[in-house]
Amino acid sequence: MSGLVIAIIAGWVIGKLNLRHWVQDWFTRPQFGGSDSENAKLKFTDRIQYGYNAVKEIVGKVWIM
């Protein structure tokens, strides 16, 4: 929970102080699996399934640690 709060505050500070040029380009690009055109073609139900699978994968990685 505290990590989320720190990330939100840091993002807000970066925006307010106009420090976005210090943020690496790869960090601001979407990191979703596939190109934008592939993601644009997904149906709503496919997006829900994709999100569910992503959450399941992340929780599985955290649970193992």
Short mmCIF file of C-alpha atoms in Angstrom, two decimals:
data_model
loop_
_atom_site.label_atom_id
_atom_site.label_comp_id
_atom_site.label_asym_id
_atom_site.label_seq_id
_atom_site.Cartn_x
_atom_site.Cartn_y
_atom_site.Cartn_z
CA MET A 1 0.00 0.00 0.00
CA SER A 2 2.76 2.44 0.87
CA GLY A 3 4.49 1.73 -2.46
CA LEU A 4 1.34 2.74 -4.32
CA VAL A 5 1.05 5.96 -2.32
CA ILE A 6 4.71 6.80 -2.97
CA ALA A 7 4.28 6.13 -6.72
CA ILE A 8 1.18 8.36 -6.90
CA ILE A 9 2.88 11.20 -5.02
CA ALA A 10 6.05 10.88 -7.13
CA GLY A 11 3.99 11.02 -10.34
CA TRP A 12 2.13 14.06 -9.09
CA VAL A 13 5.39 15.83 -8.16
CA ILE A 14 6.94 14.99 -11.55
CA GLY A 15 3.88 16.45 -13.27
CA LYS A 16 3.73 19.60 -11.14
CA LEU A 17 7.46 20.36 -11.42
CA ASN A 18 7.45 19.65 -15.17
CA LEU A 19 10.17 17.01 -14.80
CA ARG A 20 8.79 14.62 -17.40
CA HIS A 21 11.85 15.12 -19.63
CA TRP A 22 13.91 13.33 -16.94
CA VAL A 23 11.76 10.18 -17.20
CA GLN A 24 13.13 7.50 -19.55
CA ASP A 25 11.19 7.04 -22.82
CA TRP A 26 10.70 3.29 -22.29
CA PHE A 27 8.91 4.01 -19.01
CA THR A 28 6.23 6.20 -20.59
CA ARG A 29 5.46 3.82 -23.49
CA PRO A 30 2.65 1.29 -23.01
CA GLN A 31 4.10 -2.10 -22.08
CA PHE A 32 1.17 -4.31 -23.05
CA GLY A 33 1.70 -7.55 -24.94
CA GLY A 34 1.33 -6.73 -28.61
CA SER A 35 1.19 -3.73 -30.85
CA ASP A 36 -1.39 -0.98 -30.51
CA SER A 37 -3.23 -2.19 -33.60
CA GLU A 38 -3.54 -5.69 -32.09
CA ASN A 39 -4.88 -4.30 -28.82
CA ALA A 40 -7.35 -2.05 -30.65
CA LYS A 41 -8.94 -5.11 -32.31
CA LEU A 42 -9.71 -6.88 -29.03
CA LYS A 43 -13.34 -7.25 -28.02
CA PHE A 44 -14.41 -6.17 -24.55
CA THR A 45 -14.64 -9.77 -23.32
CA ASP A 46 -11.15 -10.47 -24.70
CA ARG A 47 -9.81 -7.45 -22.83
CA ILE A 48 -11.38 -8.72 -19.60
CA GLN A 49 -9.79 -12.14 -20.14
CA TYR A 50 -6.42 -10.55 -20.95
CA GLY A 51 -6.59 -8.47 -17.76
CA TYR A 52 -7.59 -11.49 -15.69
CA ASN A 53 -4.68 -13.51 -17.05
CA ALA A 54 -2.25 -10.63 -16.40
CA VAL A 55 -3.41 -10.28 -12.79
CA LYS A 56 -3.21 -14.04 -12.28
CA GLU A 57 0.37 -14.05 -13.63
CA ILE A 58 1.43 -11.14 -11.41
CA VAL A 59 -0.16 -12.59 -8.28
CA GLY A 60 1.45 -15.94 -9.05
CA LYS A 61 4.88 -14.31 -9.25
CA VAL A 62 4.34 -12.40 -5.99
CA TRP A 63 2.90 -15.44 -4.20
CA ILE A 64 5.96 -17.53 -5.08
CA MET A 65 8.33 -14.93 -3.62
#
